[in-house]
Coordinates of C-alpha atoms and ligand atoms in Angstrom, one line a residue:
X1 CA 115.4 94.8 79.4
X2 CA 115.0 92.6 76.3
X3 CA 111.8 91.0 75.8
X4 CA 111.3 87.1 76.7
X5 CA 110.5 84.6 74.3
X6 CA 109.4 81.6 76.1
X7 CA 107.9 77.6 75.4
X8 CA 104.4 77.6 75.3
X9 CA 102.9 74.1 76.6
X10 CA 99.8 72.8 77.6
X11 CA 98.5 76.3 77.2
X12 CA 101.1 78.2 79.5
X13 CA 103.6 80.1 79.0
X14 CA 106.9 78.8 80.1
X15 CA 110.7 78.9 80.3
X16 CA 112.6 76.0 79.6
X17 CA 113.3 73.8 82.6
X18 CA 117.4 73.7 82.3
X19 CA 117.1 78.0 82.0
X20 CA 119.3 78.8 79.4
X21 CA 118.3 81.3 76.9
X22 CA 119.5 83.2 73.9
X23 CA 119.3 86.7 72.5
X24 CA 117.8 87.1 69.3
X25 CA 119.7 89.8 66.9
X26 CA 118.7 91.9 64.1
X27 CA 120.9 90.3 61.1
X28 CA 120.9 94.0 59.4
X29 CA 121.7 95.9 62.4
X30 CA 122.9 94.0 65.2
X31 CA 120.4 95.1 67.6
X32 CA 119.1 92.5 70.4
X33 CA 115.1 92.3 69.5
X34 CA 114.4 89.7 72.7
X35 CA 116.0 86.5 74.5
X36 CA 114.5 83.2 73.8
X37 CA 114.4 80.3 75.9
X38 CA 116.4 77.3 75.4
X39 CA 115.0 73.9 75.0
X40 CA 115.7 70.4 75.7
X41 CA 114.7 67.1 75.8
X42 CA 112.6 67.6 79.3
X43 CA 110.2 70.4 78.0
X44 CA 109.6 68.4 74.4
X45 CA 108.7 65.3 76.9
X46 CA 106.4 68.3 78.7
X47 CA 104.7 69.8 75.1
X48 CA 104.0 66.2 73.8
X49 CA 102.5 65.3 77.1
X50 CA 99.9 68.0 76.7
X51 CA 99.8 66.9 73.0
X52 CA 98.5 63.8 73.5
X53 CA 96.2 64.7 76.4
X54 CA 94.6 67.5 74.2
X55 CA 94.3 64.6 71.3
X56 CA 91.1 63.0 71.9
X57 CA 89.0 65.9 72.6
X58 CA 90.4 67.8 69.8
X59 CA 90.2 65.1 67.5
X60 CA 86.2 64.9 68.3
X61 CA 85.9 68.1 67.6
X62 CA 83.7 68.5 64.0
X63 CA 86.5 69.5 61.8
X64 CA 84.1 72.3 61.1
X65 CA 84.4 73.5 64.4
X66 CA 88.4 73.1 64.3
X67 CA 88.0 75.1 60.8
X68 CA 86.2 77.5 63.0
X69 CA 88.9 78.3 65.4
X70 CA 91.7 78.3 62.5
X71 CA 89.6 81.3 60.6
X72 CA 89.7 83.5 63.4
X73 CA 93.4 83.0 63.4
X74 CA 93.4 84.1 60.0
X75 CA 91.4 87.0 61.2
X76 CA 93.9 88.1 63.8
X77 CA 96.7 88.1 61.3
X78 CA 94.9 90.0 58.8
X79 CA 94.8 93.0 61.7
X80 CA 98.1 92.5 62.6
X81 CA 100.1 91.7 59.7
X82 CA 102.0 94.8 59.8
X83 CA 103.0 94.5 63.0
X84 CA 104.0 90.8 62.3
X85 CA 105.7 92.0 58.9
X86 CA 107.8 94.6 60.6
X87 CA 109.1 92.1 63.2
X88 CA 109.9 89.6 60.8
X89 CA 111.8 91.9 58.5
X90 CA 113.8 92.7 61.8
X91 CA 114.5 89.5 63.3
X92 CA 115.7 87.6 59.8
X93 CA 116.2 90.7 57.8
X94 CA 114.3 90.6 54.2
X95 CA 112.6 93.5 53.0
X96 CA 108.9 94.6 54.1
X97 CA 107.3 94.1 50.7
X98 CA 108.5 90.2 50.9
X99 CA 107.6 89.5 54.7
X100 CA 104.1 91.3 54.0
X101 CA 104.1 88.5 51.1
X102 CA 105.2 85.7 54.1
X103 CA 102.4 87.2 56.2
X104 CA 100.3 86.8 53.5
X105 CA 101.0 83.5 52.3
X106 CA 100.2 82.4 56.1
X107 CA 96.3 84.0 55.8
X108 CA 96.1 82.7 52.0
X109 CA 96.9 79.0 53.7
X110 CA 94.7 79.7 56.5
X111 CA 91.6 80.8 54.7
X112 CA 92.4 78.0 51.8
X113 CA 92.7 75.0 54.4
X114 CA 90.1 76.0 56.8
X115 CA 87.7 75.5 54.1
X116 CA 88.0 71.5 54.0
X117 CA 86.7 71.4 57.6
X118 CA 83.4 71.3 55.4
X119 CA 85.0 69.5 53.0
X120 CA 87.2 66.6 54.4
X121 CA 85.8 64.0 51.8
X122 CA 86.3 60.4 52.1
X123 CA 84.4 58.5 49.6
X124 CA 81.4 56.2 49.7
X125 CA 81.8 53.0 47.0
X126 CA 79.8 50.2 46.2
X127 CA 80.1 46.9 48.4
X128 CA 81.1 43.4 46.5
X129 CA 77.6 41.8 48.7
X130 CA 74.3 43.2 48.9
X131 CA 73.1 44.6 52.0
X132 CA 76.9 46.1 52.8
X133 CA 77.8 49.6 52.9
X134 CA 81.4 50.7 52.4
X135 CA 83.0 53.9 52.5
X136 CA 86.2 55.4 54.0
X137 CA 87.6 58.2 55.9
X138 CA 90.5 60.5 57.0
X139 CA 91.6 60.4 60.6
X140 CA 94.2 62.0 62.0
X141 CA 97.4 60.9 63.5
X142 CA 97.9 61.8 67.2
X143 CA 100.9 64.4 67.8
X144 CA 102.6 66.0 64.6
X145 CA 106.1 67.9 65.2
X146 CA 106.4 70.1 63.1
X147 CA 110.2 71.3 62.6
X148 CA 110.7 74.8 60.6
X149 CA 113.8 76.7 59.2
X150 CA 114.0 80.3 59.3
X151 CA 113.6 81.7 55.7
X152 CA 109.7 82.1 55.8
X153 CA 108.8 82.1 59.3
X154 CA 104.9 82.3 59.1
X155 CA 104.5 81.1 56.1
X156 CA 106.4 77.6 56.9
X157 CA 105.1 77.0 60.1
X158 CA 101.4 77.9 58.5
X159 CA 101.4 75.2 56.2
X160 CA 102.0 72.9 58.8
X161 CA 99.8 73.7 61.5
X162 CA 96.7 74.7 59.8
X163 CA 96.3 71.0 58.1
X164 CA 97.6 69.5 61.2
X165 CA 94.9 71.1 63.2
X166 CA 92.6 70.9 60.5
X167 CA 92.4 67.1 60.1
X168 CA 92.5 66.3 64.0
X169 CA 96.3 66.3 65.0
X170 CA 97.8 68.4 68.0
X171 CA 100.7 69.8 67.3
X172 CA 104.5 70.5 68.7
X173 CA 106.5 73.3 66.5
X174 CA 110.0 73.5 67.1
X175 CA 111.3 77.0 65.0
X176 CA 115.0 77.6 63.8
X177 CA 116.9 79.4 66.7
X178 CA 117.1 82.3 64.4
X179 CA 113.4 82.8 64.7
X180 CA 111.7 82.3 68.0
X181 CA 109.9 85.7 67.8
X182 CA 107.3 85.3 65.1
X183 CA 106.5 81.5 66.2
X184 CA 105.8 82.7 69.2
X185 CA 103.6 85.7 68.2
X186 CA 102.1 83.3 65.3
X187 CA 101.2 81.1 68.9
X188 CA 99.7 83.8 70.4
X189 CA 97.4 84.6 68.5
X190 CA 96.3 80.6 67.7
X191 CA 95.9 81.0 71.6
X192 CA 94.1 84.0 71.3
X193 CA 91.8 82.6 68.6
X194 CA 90.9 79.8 70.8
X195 CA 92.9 77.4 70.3
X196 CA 92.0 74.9 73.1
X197 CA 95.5 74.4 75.6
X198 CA 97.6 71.4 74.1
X199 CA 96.2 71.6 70.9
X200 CA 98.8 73.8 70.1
X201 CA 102.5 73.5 72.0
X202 CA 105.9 75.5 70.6
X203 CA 109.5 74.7 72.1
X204 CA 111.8 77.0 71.2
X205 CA 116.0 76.2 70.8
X206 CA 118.8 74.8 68.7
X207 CA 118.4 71.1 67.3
X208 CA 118.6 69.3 70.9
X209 CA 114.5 69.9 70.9
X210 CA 114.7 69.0 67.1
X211 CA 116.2 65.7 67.6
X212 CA 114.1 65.4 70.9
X213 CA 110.8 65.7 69.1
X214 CA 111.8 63.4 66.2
X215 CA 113.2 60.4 69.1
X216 CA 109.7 60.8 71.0
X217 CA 107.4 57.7 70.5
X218 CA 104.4 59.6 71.6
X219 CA 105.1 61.5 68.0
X220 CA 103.6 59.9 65.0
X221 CA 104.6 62.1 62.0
X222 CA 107.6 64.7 62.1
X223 CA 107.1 67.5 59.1
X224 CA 110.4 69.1 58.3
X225 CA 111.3 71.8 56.5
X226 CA 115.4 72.9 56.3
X227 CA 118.5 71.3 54.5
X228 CA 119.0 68.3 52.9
X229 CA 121.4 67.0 55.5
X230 CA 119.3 67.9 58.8
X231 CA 116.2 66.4 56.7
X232 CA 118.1 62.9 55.5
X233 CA 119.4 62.4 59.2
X234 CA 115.4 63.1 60.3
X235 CA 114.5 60.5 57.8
X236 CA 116.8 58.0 58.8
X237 CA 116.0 58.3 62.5
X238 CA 111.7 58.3 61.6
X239 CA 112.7 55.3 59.7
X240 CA 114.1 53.1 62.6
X241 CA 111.1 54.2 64.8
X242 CA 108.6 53.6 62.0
X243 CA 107.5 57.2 62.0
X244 CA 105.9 59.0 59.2
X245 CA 108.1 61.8 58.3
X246 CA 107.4 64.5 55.4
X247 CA 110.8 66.1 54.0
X248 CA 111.1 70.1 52.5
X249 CA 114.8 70.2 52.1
X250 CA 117.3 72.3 49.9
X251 CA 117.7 73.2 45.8
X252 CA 119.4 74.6 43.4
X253 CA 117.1 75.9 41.2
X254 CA 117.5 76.5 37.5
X255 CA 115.8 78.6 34.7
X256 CA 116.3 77.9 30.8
X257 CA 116.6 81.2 28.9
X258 CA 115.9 80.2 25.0
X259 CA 117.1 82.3 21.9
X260 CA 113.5 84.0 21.3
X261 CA 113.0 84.7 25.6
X262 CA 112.0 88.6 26.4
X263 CA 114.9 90.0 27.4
X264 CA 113.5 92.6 29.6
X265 CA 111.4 89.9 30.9
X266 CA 114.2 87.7 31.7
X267 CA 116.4 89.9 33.2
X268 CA 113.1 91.2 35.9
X269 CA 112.1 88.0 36.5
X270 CA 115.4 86.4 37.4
X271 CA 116.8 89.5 38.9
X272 CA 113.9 89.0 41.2
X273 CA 114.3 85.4 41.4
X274 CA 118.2 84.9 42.6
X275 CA 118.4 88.1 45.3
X276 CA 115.1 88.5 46.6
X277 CA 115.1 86.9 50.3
X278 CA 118.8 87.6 49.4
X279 CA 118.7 84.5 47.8
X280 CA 117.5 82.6 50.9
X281 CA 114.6 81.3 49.4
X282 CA 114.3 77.4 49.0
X283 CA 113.2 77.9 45.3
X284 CA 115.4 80.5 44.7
X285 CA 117.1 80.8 40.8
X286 CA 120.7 79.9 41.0
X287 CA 121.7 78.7 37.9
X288 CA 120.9 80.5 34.7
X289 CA 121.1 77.8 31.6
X290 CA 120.8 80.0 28.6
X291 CA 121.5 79.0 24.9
X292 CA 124.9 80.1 23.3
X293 CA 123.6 82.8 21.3
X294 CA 122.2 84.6 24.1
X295 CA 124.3 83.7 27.1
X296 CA 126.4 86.8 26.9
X297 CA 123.5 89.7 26.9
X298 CA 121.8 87.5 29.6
X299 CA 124.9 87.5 31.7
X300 CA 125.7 90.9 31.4
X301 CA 122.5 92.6 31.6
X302 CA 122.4 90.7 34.7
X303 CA 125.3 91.6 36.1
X304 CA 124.5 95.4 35.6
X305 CA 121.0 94.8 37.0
X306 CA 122.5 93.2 40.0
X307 CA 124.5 96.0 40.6
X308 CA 122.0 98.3 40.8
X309 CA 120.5 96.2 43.8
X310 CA 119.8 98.4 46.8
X311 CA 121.3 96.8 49.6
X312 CA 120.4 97.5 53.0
X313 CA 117.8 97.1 56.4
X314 CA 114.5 95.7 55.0
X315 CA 113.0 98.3 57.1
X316 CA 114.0 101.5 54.7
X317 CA 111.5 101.7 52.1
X318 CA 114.4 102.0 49.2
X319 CA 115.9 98.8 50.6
X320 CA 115.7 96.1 47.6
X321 CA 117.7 93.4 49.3
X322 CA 118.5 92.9 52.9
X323 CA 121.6 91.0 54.9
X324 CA 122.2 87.4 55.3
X325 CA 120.7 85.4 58.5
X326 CA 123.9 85.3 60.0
X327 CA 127.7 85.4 60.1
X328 CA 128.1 81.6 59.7
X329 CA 125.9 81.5 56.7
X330 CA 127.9 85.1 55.0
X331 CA 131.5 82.8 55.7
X332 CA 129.5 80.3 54.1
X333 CA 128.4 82.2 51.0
X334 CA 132.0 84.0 50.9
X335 CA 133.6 80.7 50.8
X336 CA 131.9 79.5 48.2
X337 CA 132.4 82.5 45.9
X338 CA 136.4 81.5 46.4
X339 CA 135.3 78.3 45.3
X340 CA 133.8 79.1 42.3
X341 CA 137.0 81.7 41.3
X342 CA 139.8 78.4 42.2
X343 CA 137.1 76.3 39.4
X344 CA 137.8 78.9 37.1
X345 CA 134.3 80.9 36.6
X346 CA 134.4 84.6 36.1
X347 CA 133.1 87.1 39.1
X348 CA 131.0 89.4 36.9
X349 CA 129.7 91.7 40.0
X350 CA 130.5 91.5 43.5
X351 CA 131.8 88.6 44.8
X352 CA 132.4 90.0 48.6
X353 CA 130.8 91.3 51.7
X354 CA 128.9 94.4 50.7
X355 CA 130.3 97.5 52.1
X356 CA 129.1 101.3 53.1
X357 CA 127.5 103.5 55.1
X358 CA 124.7 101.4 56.7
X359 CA 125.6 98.1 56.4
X360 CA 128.3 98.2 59.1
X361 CA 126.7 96.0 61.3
X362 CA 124.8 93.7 59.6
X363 CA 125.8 90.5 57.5
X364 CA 125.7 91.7 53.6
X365 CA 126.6 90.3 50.9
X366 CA 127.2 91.7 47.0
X367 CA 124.7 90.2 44.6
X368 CA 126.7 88.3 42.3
X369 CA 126.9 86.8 39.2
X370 CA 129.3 84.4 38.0
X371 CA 129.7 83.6 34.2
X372 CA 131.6 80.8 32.4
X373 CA 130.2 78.3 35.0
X374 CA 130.3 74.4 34.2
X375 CA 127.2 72.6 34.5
X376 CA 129.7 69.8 37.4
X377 CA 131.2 73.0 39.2
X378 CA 130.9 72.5 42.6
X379 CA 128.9 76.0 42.7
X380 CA 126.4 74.7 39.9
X381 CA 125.8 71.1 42.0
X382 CA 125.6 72.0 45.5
X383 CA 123.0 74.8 47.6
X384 CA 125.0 78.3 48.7
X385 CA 121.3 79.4 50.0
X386 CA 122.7 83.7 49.5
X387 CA 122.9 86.3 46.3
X388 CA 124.8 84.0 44.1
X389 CA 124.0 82.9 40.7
X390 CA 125.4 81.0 37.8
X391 CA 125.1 81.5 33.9
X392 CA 125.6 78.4 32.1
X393 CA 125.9 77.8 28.5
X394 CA 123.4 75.3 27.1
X395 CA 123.9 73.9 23.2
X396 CA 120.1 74.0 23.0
X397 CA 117.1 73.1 24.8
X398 CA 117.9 69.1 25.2
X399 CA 121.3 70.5 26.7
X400 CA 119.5 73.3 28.8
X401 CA 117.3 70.5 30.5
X402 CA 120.0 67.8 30.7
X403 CA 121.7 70.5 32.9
X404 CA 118.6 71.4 34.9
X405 CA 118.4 67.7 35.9
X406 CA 122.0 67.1 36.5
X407 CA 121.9 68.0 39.8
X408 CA 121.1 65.8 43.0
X409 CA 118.0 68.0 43.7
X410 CA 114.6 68.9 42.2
X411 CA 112.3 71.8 43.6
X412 CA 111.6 74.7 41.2
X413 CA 113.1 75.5 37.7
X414 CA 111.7 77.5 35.1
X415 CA 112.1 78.0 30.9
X416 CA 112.1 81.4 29.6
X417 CA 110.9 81.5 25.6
X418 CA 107.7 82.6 23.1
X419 CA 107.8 79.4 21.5
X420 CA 105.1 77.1 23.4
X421 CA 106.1 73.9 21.7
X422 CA 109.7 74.1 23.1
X423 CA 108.0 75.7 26.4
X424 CA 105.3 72.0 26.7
X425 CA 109.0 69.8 26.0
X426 CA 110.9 71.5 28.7
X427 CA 107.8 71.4 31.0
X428 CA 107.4 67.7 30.3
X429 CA 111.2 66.8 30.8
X430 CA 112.3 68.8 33.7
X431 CA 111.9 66.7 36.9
X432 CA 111.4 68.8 39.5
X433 CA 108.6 69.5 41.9
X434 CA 107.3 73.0 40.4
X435 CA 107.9 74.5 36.4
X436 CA 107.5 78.1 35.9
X437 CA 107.3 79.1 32.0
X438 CA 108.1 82.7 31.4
X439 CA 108.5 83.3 35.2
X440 CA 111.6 83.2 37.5
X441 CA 111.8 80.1 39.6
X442 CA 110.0 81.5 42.7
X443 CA 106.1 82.3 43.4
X444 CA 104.2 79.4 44.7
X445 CA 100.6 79.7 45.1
X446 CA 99.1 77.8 48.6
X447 CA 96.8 76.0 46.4
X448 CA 98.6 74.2 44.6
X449 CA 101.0 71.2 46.0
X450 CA 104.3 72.4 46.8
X451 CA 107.8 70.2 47.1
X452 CA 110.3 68.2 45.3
X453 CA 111.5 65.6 44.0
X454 CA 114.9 63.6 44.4
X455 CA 117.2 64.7 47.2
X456 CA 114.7 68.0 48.0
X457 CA 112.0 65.6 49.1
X458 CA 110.4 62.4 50.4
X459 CA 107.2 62.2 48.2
X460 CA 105.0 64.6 50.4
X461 CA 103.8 67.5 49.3
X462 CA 103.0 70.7 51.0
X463 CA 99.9 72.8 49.9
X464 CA 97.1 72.4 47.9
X465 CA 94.8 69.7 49.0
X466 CA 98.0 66.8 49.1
X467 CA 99.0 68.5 52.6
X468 CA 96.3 66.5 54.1
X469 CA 97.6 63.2 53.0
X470 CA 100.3 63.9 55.5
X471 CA 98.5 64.6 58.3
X472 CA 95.6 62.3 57.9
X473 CA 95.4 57.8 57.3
X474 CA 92.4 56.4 55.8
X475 CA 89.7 54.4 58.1
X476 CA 87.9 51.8 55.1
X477 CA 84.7 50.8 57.2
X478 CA 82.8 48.1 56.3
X479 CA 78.7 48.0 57.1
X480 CA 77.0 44.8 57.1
X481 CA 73.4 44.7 57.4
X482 CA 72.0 41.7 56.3
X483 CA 71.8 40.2 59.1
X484 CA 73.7 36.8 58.2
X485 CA 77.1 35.5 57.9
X486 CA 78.4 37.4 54.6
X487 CA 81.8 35.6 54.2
X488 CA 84.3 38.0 52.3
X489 CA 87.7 36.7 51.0
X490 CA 86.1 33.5 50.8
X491 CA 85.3 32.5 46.6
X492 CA 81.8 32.7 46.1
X493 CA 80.4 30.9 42.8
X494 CA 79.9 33.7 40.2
X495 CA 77.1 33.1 37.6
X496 CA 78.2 30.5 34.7
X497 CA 79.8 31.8 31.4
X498 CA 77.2 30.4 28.7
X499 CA 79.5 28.9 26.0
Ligands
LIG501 P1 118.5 73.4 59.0 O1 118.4 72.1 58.3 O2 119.8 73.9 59.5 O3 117.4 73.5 60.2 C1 116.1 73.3 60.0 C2 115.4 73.0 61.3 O4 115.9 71.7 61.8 C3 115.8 74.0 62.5 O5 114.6 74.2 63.2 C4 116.8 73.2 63.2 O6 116.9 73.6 64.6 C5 116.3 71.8 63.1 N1 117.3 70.7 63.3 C6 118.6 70.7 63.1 N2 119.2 69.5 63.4 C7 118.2 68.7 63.7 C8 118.1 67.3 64.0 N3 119.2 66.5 64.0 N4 116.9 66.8 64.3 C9 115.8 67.5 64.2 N5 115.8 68.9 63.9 C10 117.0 69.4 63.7 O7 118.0 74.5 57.9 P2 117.9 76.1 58.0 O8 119.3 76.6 57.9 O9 117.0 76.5 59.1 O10 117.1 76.4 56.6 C11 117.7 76.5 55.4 C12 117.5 75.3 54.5 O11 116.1 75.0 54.4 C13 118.0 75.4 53.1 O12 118.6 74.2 52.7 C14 116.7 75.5 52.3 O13 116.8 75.1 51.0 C15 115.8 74.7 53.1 N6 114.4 75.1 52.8 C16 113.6 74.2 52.1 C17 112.3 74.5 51.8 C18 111.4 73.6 50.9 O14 110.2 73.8 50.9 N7 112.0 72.7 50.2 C19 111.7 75.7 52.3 C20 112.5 76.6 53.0 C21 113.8 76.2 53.3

């Protein structure tokens, strides 16, 4: 029998009240790796509940003792991450070397973030009266939901919950259906590492437990990561209850290849860039802008490269790409490659649901290039999130970035050329979140903040020490000890000007 994926809440493991479930499928094989329970709006009322009674003694907890508890989850993945890597590569398909990365990036945060529970600073500052002493401090919020797509399934959910824990919160995460398996090992072993019961609470299920956790007035920031048009209708709903809400939504990422760029460089880095994750990955490359007189050798030295991609179950050590997450989202891809033909770009390589001995059962796609694309295409404005990318012919750098920003969103884009004063220009006038010179548009570091702007993002960043500004307010307190009536707001005569 298939192994049962169930809600975890007020630290016990449980189905979801209405008993539905659904079976969890390998994407490259087809095989059914467990059921999962179905959620709805009656076990979100249950996690918050438990939320919110776990609030006040977690949030007196000395952050360095929550940092405590966070590092020995960082422990347990180290020992386990190839356990967790394997399961991930089954249950959303991408190869082993990149879900060892997502397994990685989930200890990187861990270790990184548990480090401020020694170091959440407010700042002390000089009163405006004597005898006053003023200073200010983070607290945290109450119950965060924490809402989490399926293309980095550790690593996402990591970067929310560790702050969120960090800085005082409790916490309900609410995974993509597609991946209920590694949130719920990921819980396990925040159970395991001590985690007190409530602190931590997962629902698992569609978007009925989505929209259930954003609609909840006992929840006081939601933290979303997915598409645009899940993320704007989570924005709009935080913003009639007057909830704070931070927004990771979708791209369409761009690198600049200049006349003088490595070629070899360029054609690794962006091979890597637009089909690793099978080009699932928010920040991954999808447009190519490259100047006129090197658009041709770019397009078709990465046409050949492409295919030469190894497609195949992310479990098989020669594997170099692995399927799609689903059927819906390989329709999805295929119809946009028709889209691109009737606009009148040029199919360079593939173009269609990759076929052979192998890939039978799973949801593979071709990696494919398409040349002679027009920066308003509909398949150079709009996300098709699989192994698609675009070459684009830019009249020179000002045209390369006027391209780059011509598009409704903003996370990653990078400029490929030996020339560091054209490298600083394009670095200053791209607007988007992250800029990569000499590097594909993928590769975050937790250190640093991650996000973006315009339509992939609200502001809020996730990573480096800017997380914590989502998760935390600021306290200003105000110590009077003079012993007397010190009126503030109130003019007070300042010493005389001598003429
Ligand atoms: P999605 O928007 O379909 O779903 C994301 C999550 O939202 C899922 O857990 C889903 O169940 C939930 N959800 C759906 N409707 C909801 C609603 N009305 N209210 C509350 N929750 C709801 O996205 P996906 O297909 O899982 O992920 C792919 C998308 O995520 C792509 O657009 C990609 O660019 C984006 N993404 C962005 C980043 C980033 O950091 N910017 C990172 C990874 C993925």
């Amino acid at each position: 029998m298939a192994d049962l994926y169930r809600n975890y809440i007020g630290g016990k493991w449980v189905d979801a009240r209405g008993g539905a479930t659904a079976e969890v499928r390998n994407p490259a094989t087809g095989e059914v790796l467990g059921v999962a329970t179905q959620s709805g709006a009656e076990d979100v009322a249950a996690a918050v509940a438990a939320a919110r009674a776990a609030y006040d003694p977690w949030r007196k907890t000395p952050a360095p003792r929550r940092a405590e508890v966070l590092y020995r989850s960082a422990e347990l993945i180290v020992e386990r991450k190839e356990e967790l890597s394997r399961m991930m590569t089954r249950e959303m398909g991408k190869i082993l070397d990149e879900t060892r990365g997502d397994v990685q990036e989930a200890i990187d945060m861990t270790y990184f973030i548990a480090g401020e529970g020694r170091r959440l600073h407010g700042y002390t500052t000089p009163s405006e009266m004597p005898d006053k002493l003023a200073f200010c401090q983070r607290v945290p919020l109450g119950v965060a939901g924490l809402i989490t797509p399926w293309n980095f399934p550790l690593a996402i959910p990591s970067w929310k919950l560790v702050p969120a824990l960090l800085a005082g919160n409790t916490v309900v995460l609410k995974p993509a259906p597609e991946t209920p398996i590694l949130a719920a090992l990921y819980v396990r072993i925040l159970e395991e590492a001590g985690v007190p019961p409530g602190v931590v609470n997962l629902v698992l299920g569609g978007d009925e437990p989505g929209k259930a956790l954003v609609d909840h007035p006992d929840v006081a920031v939601i933290s979303f990561t997915g598409s645009t048009e899940t993320g704007l209708k989570v924005a709009a709903r935080c913003s009639e209850l007057g909830k704070r809400v931070s927004l990771e939504m979708g791209g369409k990422n761009a690198a600049i290849v200049l006349d003088d760029a490595d070629p070899d460089l360029v054609a690794d880095a962006l091979v890597w860039s637009a089909f690793g994750t099978t080009g699932q990955r928010c920040t991954a490359c999808s447009r190519i802008i490259a100047e006129a007189g090197v658009r041709k050798l770019v397009a078709e030295t990465l046409a050949e490269r492409a295919g030469q991609v190894r497609i195949g179950d992310g479990l098989l050590p020669q594997t170099q790409m692995g399927p799609l997450i689903s059927s819906s989202q390989l329709d999805r891809v295929a119809a946009y490659v028709g889209i691109g033909r009737e606009e009148g770009a040029k199919v360079l390589v593939g173009g269609s649901r990759a076929t052979g001995a192998g890939l039978e059962k799973g949801w593979f796609f071709s990696p494919t290039v398409f040349d002679g694309v027009k920066p308003g295409m509909r398949i150079a404005q709009e996300e098709i999130f699989g192994p698609v990318v675009d070459v684009i012919e830019a009249r020179d750098l000002a045209d390369a970035v006027a391209i780059v920003n011509g598009v409704k969103y903003g996370l990653s884009a990078s400029v490929f050329t030996r020339d560091i004063n054209r490298a600083l220009k394009a670095v200053e006038d791209i607007h988007t979140g992250i800029v990569y010179v000499n590097h594909g548009t993928t590769g975050a570091e937790v250190h640093l903040p991650f996000g973006g702007t315009k339509a992939t993002g609200n502001g809020h960043r996730e990573g480096g020490l800017q997380v914590l500004d989502v998760f935390t307010e600021w306290r200003s307190v105000y110590v009077d000890y003079s012993g007397r009536l010190q009126r503030a707001q109130i003019d007070v005569e300042r010493p005389a000007r001598k003429s």
